[in-house]
Amino acid sequence: SRPILDMSYSRHFLDFQGSSIPSSMKKLVVTKLSQNFREAVTLQQDSPVPLPGDGDLLVRNRFVGINASDINYSAGRYDASVKPPFDIGFEGVGDVVALGLSASADYTVGQAVAYVKAGSFAEYTVVPARQAVPLPSVKPEFLTLMVSGATAYLSLKELGDLSEGKKVLVTAAAGGTGQFAVQLAKKAKCHVIGTCSSDEKGGFLKSIGCDHTINYKTENVESVLRKDYPEGVDVVYESVGGKMFDLALNALAIKGRLIVIGFISGYQNPTGLQPIKAELLPAKLLKKSASVRGFFLNHYLSDYKMAMQHLLKMYERGDLVCEVDFGDMSPEGKFTGLESVFRAVDYMYMGKNIGKIVVELPHSVNSKL
């Protein structure tokens, strides 16, 4: 370990009495573009710990979140101009262990923060202070809100037009973001239908207020919807793609809205897509005066802080369940350490998780923070 205090950058770097930060760390790096996460990503053992600039925080990550789009990122689908090697991981929760002078106006060493920024699959991440979200404590539940909760909240608020009595279908409802779509639609006094892949997930969905669960492994979703909702559903929160997209489109009511927040069924394919019956789309939308809207969180960042404040208040009041899945039921047990991110991504694509998949990053006991 080296002491933080080093006069060569002391103007930009505030010390926490007697603490020390190692000079090197582990992190995950995309070394080859591929939708196969294990092929694309390498665990580097001795990367230098980055130094925060004047307006930055150095965050020691304690929990990092797994997202379906980690695979899209490792395949280079978001920005074709970015070439490997590049850092990966979208969100983290941890402690501020060092910070720049300007950042010290709002933050202190030892403070708990969450953030959304590429490069969270690392022991330490530099985060611009203006992008950080201060937290009352370091808890994995807060991490569930950063991407998954905010996506559900902002997409339904901006595109859902929810009101009492509306029928809302949530696909992959027991997943990281589906759990929030279910709860937020219920708060708006809607009737919520959730698809899932097991009776255990169905039980979880009922516990958070879902009115009608459909296990797509044992039930025919299309025929259940046709029988129980002959007039159709008003809003679909859709993250699966492929056949589920076609089925959801067919289930729309007059003036219904289908919100696309992802299409996980295709991400592991070379193209990132599963075929849909798109040639029928104009006729189907016209026939029902229906609409399909896409939602990508990056386009709504101006509303992000407001969304986070709202969600944090809901959680602290006990109005929101933030289900975390640490992989305790996975074959090799709990997801601990950066090396387990690979297993966690596999677990997500096997559809095993209930709630948000989170990996814990343990830190050695000799740290003084």
Coordinates of C-alpha atoms in Angstrom, one line a residue:
S1 CA 0.0 0.0 0.0
R2 CA 1.0 3.6 -0.5
P3 CA -0.2 6.5 1.7
I4 CA -2.8 8.7 0.0
L5 CA -0.9 11.8 0.9
D6 CA 1.7 12.6 -1.8
M7 CA 2.7 16.3 -2.1
S8 CA 3.0 16.0 -5.8
Y9 CA -0.7 16.1 -6.3
S10 CA -1.8 17.4 -2.9
R11 CA -3.6 20.4 -4.4
H12 CA -6.0 18.0 -6.1
F13 CA -6.1 15.3 -3.5
L14 CA -7.5 15.4 0.0
D15 CA -6.2 12.9 2.6
F16 CA -8.2 10.9 5.1
Q17 CA -6.0 10.7 8.2
G18 CA -3.8 7.7 8.1
S19 CA -5.7 5.8 5.4
S20 CA -3.9 4.1 2.5
I21 CA -5.0 3.1 -1.0
P22 CA -3.2 0.4 -2.8
S23 CA -1.3 1.4 -6.0
S24 CA -2.9 -1.4 -8.1
M25 CA -6.3 -3.1 -8.3
K26 CA -8.3 -5.7 -10.1
K27 CA -10.8 -4.7 -12.8
L28 CA -12.6 -6.2 -15.8
V29 CA -11.7 -5.0 -19.3
V30 CA -13.2 -5.7 -22.7
T31 CA -10.2 -7.0 -24.7
K32 CA -12.2 -8.3 -27.7
L33 CA -15.6 -7.3 -29.1
S34 CA -18.0 -10.2 -28.7
Q35 CA -21.6 -10.9 -27.4
N36 CA -20.0 -13.8 -25.6
F37 CA -19.1 -12.0 -22.3
R38 CA -16.6 -14.6 -21.3
E39 CA -14.8 -14.3 -24.6
A40 CA -14.9 -10.5 -24.6
V41 CA -13.9 -9.7 -21.1
T42 CA -10.6 -10.2 -19.2
L43 CA -9.9 -9.9 -15.4
Q44 CA -6.8 -7.7 -15.0
Q45 CA -5.0 -8.2 -11.7
D46 CA -2.7 -5.3 -11.5
S47 CA -4.2 -2.2 -13.1
P48 CA -3.1 1.1 -11.5
V49 CA -5.6 2.6 -9.1
P50 CA -6.9 5.8 -10.9
L51 CA -6.4 9.2 -9.3
P52 CA -9.4 11.6 -9.0
G53 CA -9.1 15.0 -10.7
D54 CA -10.3 18.3 -9.1
G55 CA -14.0 17.6 -9.4
D56 CA -13.9 13.8 -9.0
L57 CA -14.4 11.2 -6.3
L58 CA -12.4 8.0 -6.0
V59 CA -15.0 5.4 -5.0
R60 CA -14.0 2.0 -3.5
N61 CA -16.7 -0.2 -4.9
R62 CA -18.6 -2.4 -2.5
F63 CA -21.5 -3.6 -4.7
V64 CA -21.8 -3.6 -8.5
G65 CA -24.9 -4.3 -10.6
I66 CA -25.3 -6.7 -13.4
N67 CA -27.3 -5.5 -16.4
A68 CA -28.5 -7.4 -19.5
S69 CA -26.9 -4.7 -21.6
D70 CA -23.4 -5.5 -20.2
I71 CA -23.3 -8.0 -23.2
N72 CA -24.3 -5.3 -25.7
Y73 CA -21.5 -3.1 -24.3
S74 CA -18.9 -5.9 -24.5
A75 CA -20.0 -6.5 -28.1
G76 CA -19.4 -2.8 -29.0
R77 CA -23.1 -2.2 -29.9
Y78 CA -23.5 1.2 -28.2
D79 CA -20.6 3.1 -29.7
A80 CA -18.9 1.7 -32.8
S81 CA -16.0 4.1 -32.5
V82 CA -14.8 2.7 -29.2
K83 CA -12.2 0.0 -29.7
P84 CA -10.9 -2.5 -27.0
P85 CA -9.5 -2.4 -24.5
F86 CA -12.1 -0.5 -22.5
D87 CA -13.6 -0.7 -19.0
I88 CA -17.0 -2.3 -18.4
G89 CA -19.8 -2.3 -15.7
F90 CA -22.4 0.5 -15.5
E91 CA -23.2 1.0 -11.8
G92 CA -21.7 0.8 -8.4
V93 CA -22.2 1.6 -4.7
G94 CA -19.3 2.2 -2.4
D95 CA -17.3 4.6 -0.2
V96 CA -15.5 7.8 -1.2
V97 CA -11.8 7.1 -0.3
A98 CA -10.2 10.2 -1.9
L99 CA -11.5 13.2 -3.8
G100 CA -10.4 16.4 -5.6
L101 CA -10.5 19.8 -4.1
S102 CA -13.6 21.1 -5.8
A103 CA -15.4 17.8 -5.1
S104 CA -14.8 18.3 -1.4
A105 CA -17.3 21.1 -1.4
D106 CA -20.1 18.5 -1.5
Y107 CA -18.5 15.2 -0.4
T108 CA -16.2 13.9 2.3
V109 CA -14.0 10.8 2.5
G110 CA -15.9 7.9 4.0
Q111 CA -19.2 9.0 2.5
A112 CA -21.5 6.4 0.8
V113 CA -22.4 7.1 -2.8
A114 CA -23.9 5.4 -5.8
Y115 CA -23.2 6.2 -9.4
V116 CA -24.0 5.2 -13.0
K117 CA -20.8 5.3 -15.1
A118 CA -18.9 2.9 -17.3
G119 CA -16.1 1.2 -15.5
S120 CA -17.8 -0.1 -12.3
F121 CA -16.5 -3.6 -12.6
A122 CA -13.3 -2.6 -10.8
E123 CA -12.2 -2.3 -7.2
Y124 CA -11.9 1.5 -7.5
T125 CA -13.6 3.9 -9.9
V126 CA -13.2 7.6 -10.5
V127 CA -16.6 9.2 -10.6
P128 CA -17.3 12.9 -11.3
A129 CA -18.9 14.4 -8.2
R130 CA -21.8 15.8 -10.1
Q131 CA -22.7 12.3 -11.3
A132 CA -22.7 10.7 -7.8
V133 CA -25.8 10.1 -5.7
P134 CA -25.1 10.5 -2.0
L135 CA -26.6 7.7 0.1
P136 CA -27.4 7.3 3.8
S137 CA -25.3 4.0 3.9
V138 CA -23.7 1.4 1.6
K139 CA -26.5 -1.0 0.9
P140 CA -27.0 -3.2 -2.1
E141 CA -30.7 -2.3 -2.2
F142 CA -29.7 1.2 -3.3
L143 CA -27.9 -0.2 -6.3
T144 CA -31.2 -1.7 -7.6
L145 CA -32.5 1.8 -8.2
M146 CA -29.6 3.2 -10.2
V147 CA -30.4 1.7 -13.6
S148 CA -33.2 -0.7 -13.1
G149 CA -35.5 1.4 -10.9
A150 CA -34.8 4.6 -12.8
T151 CA -35.6 2.9 -16.1
A152 CA -38.9 1.7 -14.8
Y153 CA -39.8 5.0 -13.2
L154 CA -38.9 7.3 -16.0
S155 CA -40.2 5.2 -18.9
L156 CA -43.6 4.7 -17.2
K157 CA -43.8 8.3 -16.2
E158 CA -42.8 9.7 -19.6
L159 CA -44.4 7.1 -21.9
G160 CA -46.9 5.1 -19.9
D161 CA -49.7 7.6 -19.2
L162 CA -50.7 5.3 -16.3
S163 CA -54.0 6.0 -14.5
E164 CA -56.4 4.1 -12.3
G165 CA -57.9 0.9 -13.8
K166 CA -55.4 0.7 -16.7
K167 CA -54.3 -2.8 -17.5
V168 CA -50.4 -3.1 -17.6
L169 CA -48.5 -6.1 -18.8
V170 CA -44.9 -6.4 -17.6
T171 CA -42.7 -9.0 -19.3
A172 CA -39.8 -10.6 -17.3
A173 CA -41.6 -9.1 -14.4
A174 CA -39.5 -10.7 -11.6
G175 CA -36.3 -9.4 -13.1
G176 CA -34.1 -6.4 -12.0
T177 CA -36.3 -3.8 -13.7
G178 CA -39.6 -5.7 -14.0
Q179 CA -39.9 -5.7 -10.2
F180 CA -40.1 -1.9 -10.2
A181 CA -42.5 -1.7 -13.2
V182 CA -44.9 -4.0 -11.3
Q183 CA -44.8 -1.9 -8.1
L184 CA -44.9 1.5 -9.8
A185 CA -47.9 0.5 -12.0
K186 CA -49.6 -0.8 -8.8
K187 CA -48.9 2.6 -7.1
A188 CA -50.8 4.2 -10.0
K189 CA -53.8 1.9 -9.2
C190 CA -53.4 -0.1 -12.4
H191 CA -54.2 -3.8 -12.9
V192 CA -50.8 -5.5 -13.4
I193 CA -50.1 -8.7 -15.3
G194 CA -46.6 -10.2 -15.1
T195 CA -44.9 -12.9 -17.1
C196 CA -42.2 -15.0 -15.4
S197 CA -40.5 -18.4 -15.8
S198 CA -41.3 -20.2 -12.5
D199 CA -43.8 -20.6 -9.8
E200 CA -41.3 -19.2 -7.3
K201 CA -41.0 -16.0 -9.4
G202 CA -44.8 -15.9 -9.5
G203 CA -45.0 -16.1 -5.7
F204 CA -42.5 -13.2 -5.5
L205 CA -44.6 -11.1 -8.0
K206 CA -47.8 -11.7 -6.0
S207 CA -45.9 -10.6 -2.8
I208 CA -45.2 -7.2 -4.4
G209 CA -48.8 -6.7 -5.6
C210 CA -48.9 -8.3 -9.1
D211 CA -52.6 -9.1 -9.8
H212 CA -52.1 -11.8 -12.4
T213 CA -49.0 -13.9 -13.0
I214 CA -48.4 -16.0 -16.1
N215 CA -45.7 -18.7 -16.0
Y216 CA -44.6 -18.8 -19.7
K217 CA -42.9 -22.2 -19.2
T218 CA -46.2 -23.9 -18.2
E219 CA -48.9 -21.6 -19.7
N220 CA -49.6 -20.3 -23.2
V221 CA -49.2 -16.5 -22.6
E222 CA -51.1 -15.6 -25.8
S223 CA -54.2 -17.7 -25.0
V224 CA -54.3 -16.6 -21.4
L225 CA -54.2 -12.9 -22.4
R226 CA -56.9 -13.5 -25.1
K227 CA -59.2 -15.3 -22.7
D228 CA -58.7 -13.1 -19.6
Y229 CA -58.3 -9.7 -21.4
P230 CA -60.4 -9.9 -24.5
E231 CA -60.3 -6.1 -24.9
G232 CA -56.5 -6.1 -24.7
V233 CA -54.0 -4.4 -22.3
D234 CA -53.4 -0.7 -22.2
V235 CA -49.6 -0.6 -21.6
V236 CA -46.9 -3.2 -22.0
Y237 CA -43.5 -2.8 -20.4
E238 CA -41.4 -5.0 -22.6
S239 CA -37.8 -6.2 -22.2
V240 CA -37.7 -9.6 -23.8
G241 CA -38.1 -9.1 -27.6
G242 CA -38.6 -11.7 -30.3
K243 CA -41.8 -13.8 -29.9
M244 CA -42.7 -12.0 -26.7
F245 CA -42.7 -8.6 -28.5
D246 CA -45.0 -10.0 -31.2
L247 CA -47.3 -11.5 -28.6
A248 CA -47.4 -8.2 -26.6
L249 CA -48.1 -6.2 -29.7
N250 CA -51.1 -8.5 -30.5
A251 CA -52.4 -8.1 -27.0
L252 CA -52.6 -4.3 -27.1
A253 CA -56.0 -2.6 -26.6
I254 CA -57.3 0.3 -28.7
K255 CA -54.9 3.2 -28.1
G256 CA -52.5 0.8 -26.3
R257 CA -48.8 1.7 -25.8
L258 CA -45.9 -0.8 -26.0
I259 CA -42.8 0.5 -24.3
V260 CA -39.6 -1.2 -25.4
I261 CA -36.9 -1.1 -22.7
G262 CA -34.8 -3.9 -24.1
F263 CA -34.9 -7.3 -25.9
I264 CA -32.8 -9.6 -23.9
S265 CA -33.7 -12.7 -25.9
G266 CA -31.5 -11.5 -28.8
Y267 CA -28.5 -10.0 -27.0
Q268 CA -26.4 -13.2 -27.1
N269 CA -26.9 -13.5 -30.9
P270 CA -24.3 -12.1 -33.3
T271 CA -26.7 -9.4 -34.4
G272 CA -28.1 -8.7 -31.0
L273 CA -31.6 -9.3 -32.3
Q274 CA -34.3 -11.9 -32.5
P275 CA -36.6 -11.7 -35.5
I276 CA -40.0 -10.1 -35.1
K277 CA -42.9 -9.9 -37.5
A278 CA -42.2 -6.2 -38.2
E279 CA -43.8 -6.2 -41.7
L280 CA -47.2 -6.3 -40.0
L281 CA -46.4 -3.5 -37.6
P282 CA -47.9 -0.6 -39.5
A283 CA -51.2 -2.4 -40.0
K284 CA -51.4 -3.5 -36.4
L285 CA -50.7 -0.1 -35.0
L286 CA -53.2 1.6 -37.4
K287 CA -55.9 -0.9 -36.7
K288 CA -55.7 -0.1 -32.9
S289 CA -54.4 3.5 -33.0
A290 CA -51.6 2.0 -30.9
S291 CA -48.0 3.0 -30.5
V292 CA -44.6 1.5 -29.9
R293 CA -42.1 3.7 -28.0
G294 CA -38.4 2.9 -27.2
F295 CA -36.8 4.0 -23.9
F296 CA -33.1 4.4 -23.4
L297 CA -32.1 5.8 -20.0
N298 CA -29.2 7.8 -21.4
H299 CA -31.6 10.1 -23.2
Y300 CA -33.4 11.0 -20.0
L301 CA -30.4 11.9 -17.8
S302 CA -31.8 15.5 -17.2
D303 CA -34.6 13.9 -15.2
Y304 CA -32.3 11.3 -13.5
K305 CA -31.6 13.0 -10.2
M306 CA -35.3 13.7 -9.7
A307 CA -36.1 10.1 -10.4
M308 CA -33.5 8.9 -7.9
Q309 CA -34.6 11.2 -5.2
H310 CA -38.2 10.0 -5.6
L311 CA -37.2 6.3 -5.6
L312 CA -34.9 6.7 -2.6
K313 CA -37.7 8.4 -0.6
M314 CA -40.1 5.6 -1.6
Y315 CA -37.6 2.9 -0.4
E316 CA -36.9 4.7 2.8
R317 CA -40.6 5.0 3.6
G318 CA -41.0 1.3 3.0
D319 CA -43.1 1.8 -0.1
L320 CA -40.8 0.0 -2.5
V321 CA -39.4 -3.5 -2.4
C322 CA -35.8 -3.6 -3.8
E323 CA -35.2 -7.3 -4.3
V324 CA -31.5 -8.2 -4.6
D325 CA -30.2 -11.5 -5.9
F326 CA -26.7 -12.3 -4.8
G327 CA -26.7 -15.7 -6.6
D328 CA -27.0 -17.7 -3.3
M329 CA -29.0 -20.3 -5.2
S330 CA -26.6 -20.5 -8.1
P331 CA -24.5 -23.7 -8.5
E332 CA -21.3 -22.2 -7.1
G333 CA -23.0 -19.9 -4.6
K334 CA -23.0 -16.2 -3.8
F335 CA -21.5 -13.8 -6.3
T336 CA -18.4 -12.4 -4.5
G337 CA -15.5 -10.7 -6.1
L338 CA -14.9 -9.5 -9.7
E339 CA -14.2 -13.0 -10.9
S340 CA -17.8 -13.9 -10.2
V341 CA -19.2 -11.3 -12.6
F342 CA -18.9 -13.9 -15.4
R343 CA -21.1 -16.3 -13.5
A344 CA -23.5 -13.6 -12.6
V345 CA -24.0 -12.7 -16.3
D346 CA -24.5 -16.4 -17.2
Y347 CA -27.1 -16.6 -14.3
M348 CA -29.0 -13.6 -15.7
Y349 CA -29.1 -15.2 -19.2
M350 CA -30.3 -18.5 -17.8
G351 CA -33.3 -16.5 -16.4
K352 CA -32.6 -17.6 -12.9
N353 CA -32.6 -14.3 -11.0
I354 CA -35.4 -12.9 -8.8
G355 CA -34.8 -9.2 -8.6
K356 CA -31.6 -7.4 -9.4
I357 CA -28.3 -9.4 -9.7
V358 CA -25.7 -7.8 -7.5
V359 CA -22.0 -8.8 -7.0
E360 CA -20.3 -8.0 -3.7
L361 CA -16.7 -6.8 -3.7
P362 CA -15.1 -7.7 -0.4
H363 CA -12.2 -5.6 0.8
S364 CA -9.2 -6.8 2.9
V365 CA -9.6 -6.3 6.6
N366 CA -6.4 -4.3 6.9
S367 CA -8.0 -1.2 5.3
K368 CA -8.5 1.5 7.8
L369 CA -11.6 2.9 6.1

